[in-house]
XYZ file of C-alpha atoms in Angstrom:
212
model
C -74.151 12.147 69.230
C -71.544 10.248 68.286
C -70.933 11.696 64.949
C -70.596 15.445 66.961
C -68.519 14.269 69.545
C -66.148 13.102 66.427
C -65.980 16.552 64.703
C -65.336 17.973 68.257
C -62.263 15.783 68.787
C -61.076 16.351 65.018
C -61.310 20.184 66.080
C -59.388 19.771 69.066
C -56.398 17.596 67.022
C -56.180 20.785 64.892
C -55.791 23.014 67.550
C -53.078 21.102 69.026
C -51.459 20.861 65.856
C -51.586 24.466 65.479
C -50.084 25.668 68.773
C -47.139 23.084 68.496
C -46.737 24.120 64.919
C -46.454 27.733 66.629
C -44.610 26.949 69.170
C -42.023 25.173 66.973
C -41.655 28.228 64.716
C -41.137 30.667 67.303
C -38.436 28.136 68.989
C -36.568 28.341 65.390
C -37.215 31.548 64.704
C -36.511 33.463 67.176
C -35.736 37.643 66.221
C -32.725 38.544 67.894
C -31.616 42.309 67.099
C -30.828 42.094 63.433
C -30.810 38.633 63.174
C -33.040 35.429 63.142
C -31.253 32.395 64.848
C -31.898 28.702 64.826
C -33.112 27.306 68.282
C -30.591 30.226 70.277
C -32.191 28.685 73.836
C -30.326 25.112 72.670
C -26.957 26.639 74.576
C -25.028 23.447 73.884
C -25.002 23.937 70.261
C -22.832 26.876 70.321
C -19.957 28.775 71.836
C -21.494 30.697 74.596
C -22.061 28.500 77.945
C -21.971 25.462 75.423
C -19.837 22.331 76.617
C -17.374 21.165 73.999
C -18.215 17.277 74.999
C -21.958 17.943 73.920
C -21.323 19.212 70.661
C -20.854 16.241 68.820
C -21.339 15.210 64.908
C -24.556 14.309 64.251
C -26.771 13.287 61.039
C -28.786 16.102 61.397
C -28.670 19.107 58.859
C -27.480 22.757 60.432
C -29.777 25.500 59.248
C -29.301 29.236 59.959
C -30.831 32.405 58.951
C -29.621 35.906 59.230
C -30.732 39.257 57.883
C -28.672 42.477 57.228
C -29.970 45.368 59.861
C -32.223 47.692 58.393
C -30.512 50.167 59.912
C -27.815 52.516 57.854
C -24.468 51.854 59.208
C -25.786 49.428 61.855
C -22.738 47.093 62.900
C -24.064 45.163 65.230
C -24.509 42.276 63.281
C -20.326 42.011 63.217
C -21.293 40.757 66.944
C -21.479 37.294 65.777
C -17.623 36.968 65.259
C -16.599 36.883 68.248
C -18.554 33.883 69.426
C -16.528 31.789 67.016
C -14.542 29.097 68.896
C -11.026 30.134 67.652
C -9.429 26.914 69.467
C -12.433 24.333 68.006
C -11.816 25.584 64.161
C -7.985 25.193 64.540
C -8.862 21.711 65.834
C -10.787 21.321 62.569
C -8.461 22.952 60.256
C -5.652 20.912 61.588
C -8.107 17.407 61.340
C -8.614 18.066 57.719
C -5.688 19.851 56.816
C -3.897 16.055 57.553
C -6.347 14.417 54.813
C -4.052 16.486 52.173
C -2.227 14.435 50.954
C 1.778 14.183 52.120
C 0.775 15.945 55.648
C 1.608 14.106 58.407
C 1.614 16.725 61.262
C -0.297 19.752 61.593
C -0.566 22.692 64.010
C -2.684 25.509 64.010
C -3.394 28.724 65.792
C -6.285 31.011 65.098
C -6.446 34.201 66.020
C -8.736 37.089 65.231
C -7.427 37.775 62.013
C -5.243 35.190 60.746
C -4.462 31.348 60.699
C -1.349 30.063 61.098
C -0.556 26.645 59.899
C 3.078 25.006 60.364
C 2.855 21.310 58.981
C 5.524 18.543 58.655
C 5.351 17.091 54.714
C 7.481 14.365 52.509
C 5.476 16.328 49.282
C 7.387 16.539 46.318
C 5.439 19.617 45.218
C 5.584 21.687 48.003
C 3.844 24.918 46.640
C 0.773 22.155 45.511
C 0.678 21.082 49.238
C 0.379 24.963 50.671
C -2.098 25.952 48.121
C -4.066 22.951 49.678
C -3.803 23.465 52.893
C -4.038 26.937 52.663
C -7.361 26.613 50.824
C -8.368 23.814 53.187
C -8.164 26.818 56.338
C -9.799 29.247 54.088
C -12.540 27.094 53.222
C -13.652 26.589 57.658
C -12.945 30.168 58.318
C -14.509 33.581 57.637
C -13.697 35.165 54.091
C -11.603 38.245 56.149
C -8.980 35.957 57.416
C -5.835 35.536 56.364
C -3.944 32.090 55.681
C -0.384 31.711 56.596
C 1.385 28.233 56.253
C 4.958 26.835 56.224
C 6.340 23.354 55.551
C 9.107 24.322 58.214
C 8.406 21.677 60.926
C 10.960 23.751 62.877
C 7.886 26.259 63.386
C 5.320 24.296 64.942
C 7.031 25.093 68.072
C 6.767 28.994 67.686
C 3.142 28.440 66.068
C 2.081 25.980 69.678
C 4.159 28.974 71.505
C 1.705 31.687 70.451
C -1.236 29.704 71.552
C -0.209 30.833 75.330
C -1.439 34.655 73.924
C -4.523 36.357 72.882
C -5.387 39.314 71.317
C -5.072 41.403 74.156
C -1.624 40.240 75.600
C 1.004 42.636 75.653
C 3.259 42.632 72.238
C 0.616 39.822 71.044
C 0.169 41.417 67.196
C 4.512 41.680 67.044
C 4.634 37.851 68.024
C 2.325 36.956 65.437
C 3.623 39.297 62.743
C 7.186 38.263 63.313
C 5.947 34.665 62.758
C 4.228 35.210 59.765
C 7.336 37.063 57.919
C 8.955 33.524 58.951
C 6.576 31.735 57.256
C 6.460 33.324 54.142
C 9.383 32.546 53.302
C 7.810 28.923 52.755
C 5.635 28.564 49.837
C 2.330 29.996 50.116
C 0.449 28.362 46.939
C -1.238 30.440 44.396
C -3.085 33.536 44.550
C -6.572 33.522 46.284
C -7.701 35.717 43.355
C -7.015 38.362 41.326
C -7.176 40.900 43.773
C -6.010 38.513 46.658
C -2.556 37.332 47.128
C -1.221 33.874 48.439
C -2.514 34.650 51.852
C -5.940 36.297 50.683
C -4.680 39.595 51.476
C -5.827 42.697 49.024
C -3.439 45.796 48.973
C -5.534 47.805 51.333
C -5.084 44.680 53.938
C -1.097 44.909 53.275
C -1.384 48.862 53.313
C -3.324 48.146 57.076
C -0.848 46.050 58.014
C 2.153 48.121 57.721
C 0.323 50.926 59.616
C 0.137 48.851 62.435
């Protein structure tokens, strides 16, 4: 009797075992549309109805998965921009971008194409110092962006101005493009690549631009 009512209770351990082992993949792998997303009901972990006080560094490891649509021509999966917290990675860029050496003051506006970075530096190599910061942005941001940066303190001003717009304020894209041709005319570091300019732009991005 005894020795039964042992294999009954090992059988029951299993069970439980199994259905939180269940439970625990279907909580981190949930399907959503064309994508499968780490823990989505954990709210404070991202941008949408997440508090910024709760998302705090942690030594956990991040872990997400995401699939292509099946579907032909399917764009939903672009979705996923626009939950990117443009005002937390400008906080970022601007926290590391002062671990480069010779930066002492950094401000940063993100928008939804571009990052502007106006920085205050005593570098003696001042086309060494973009390429780093510039690399430093491209590095926290999505591959489509654009970096812009100047070593003209005089435009951290015009760069905190712009934060008061967004994409859908009225002459928005002028105010930004007007500040970038300002910019420029700081150094800009090396190409991205060969097909990429300073900024990361390819022809067809400057050939967009202009059309604008």
């Amino acid at each position: 009797m005894k020795k039964w009512s042992m294999i009954i209770g090992f059988c029951l351990l299993l069970t439980a075992a199994g259905c939180s082992k269940d439970m625990a993949n279907r909580d981190v792998y949930e399907e959503s549309g064309d994508t499968i997303n780490v823990n989505n009901k954990r709210e404070e972990l991202y941008n949408e109805g997440g508090s910024r006080g709760v998302r705090n560094v942690s030594d956990d490891y991040g872990f997400v998965r995401h699939q292509k649509s099946p579907i032909q021509n399917d764009r939903g999966g672009t979705e996923h921009y626009s939950a990117i917290d443009r005002e937390q990675v400008a906080n970022i860029i601007s926290q590391l971008s002062t671990d480069v050496p010779n930066v002492n003051d950094v401000a940063t506006l993100v928008t939804d194409q571009e990052v502007l970075i106006a920085y205050s530096s005593d570098t003696k190599n001042r086309n060494q110092t973009a390429d780093q910061v510039k690399r430093t942005a491209m590095s926290v941001v999505p591959r489509f962006y654009h970096v812009y940066v100047s070593d003209d303190k005089n435009l951290m001003r015009d760069v905190e101005n712009l934060a008061n717009l967004d994409s859908t304020s009225r002459n928005a894209r002028n105010s930004v493009n007007q500040l970038i041709t300002l910019m420029k005319k700081s150094p800009q570091g090396n190409r991205m690549s060969d097909s990429e300019d300073e900024n990361g732009a390819t022809a067809n991005d400057t050939m967009n631009r202009t059309k604008r």
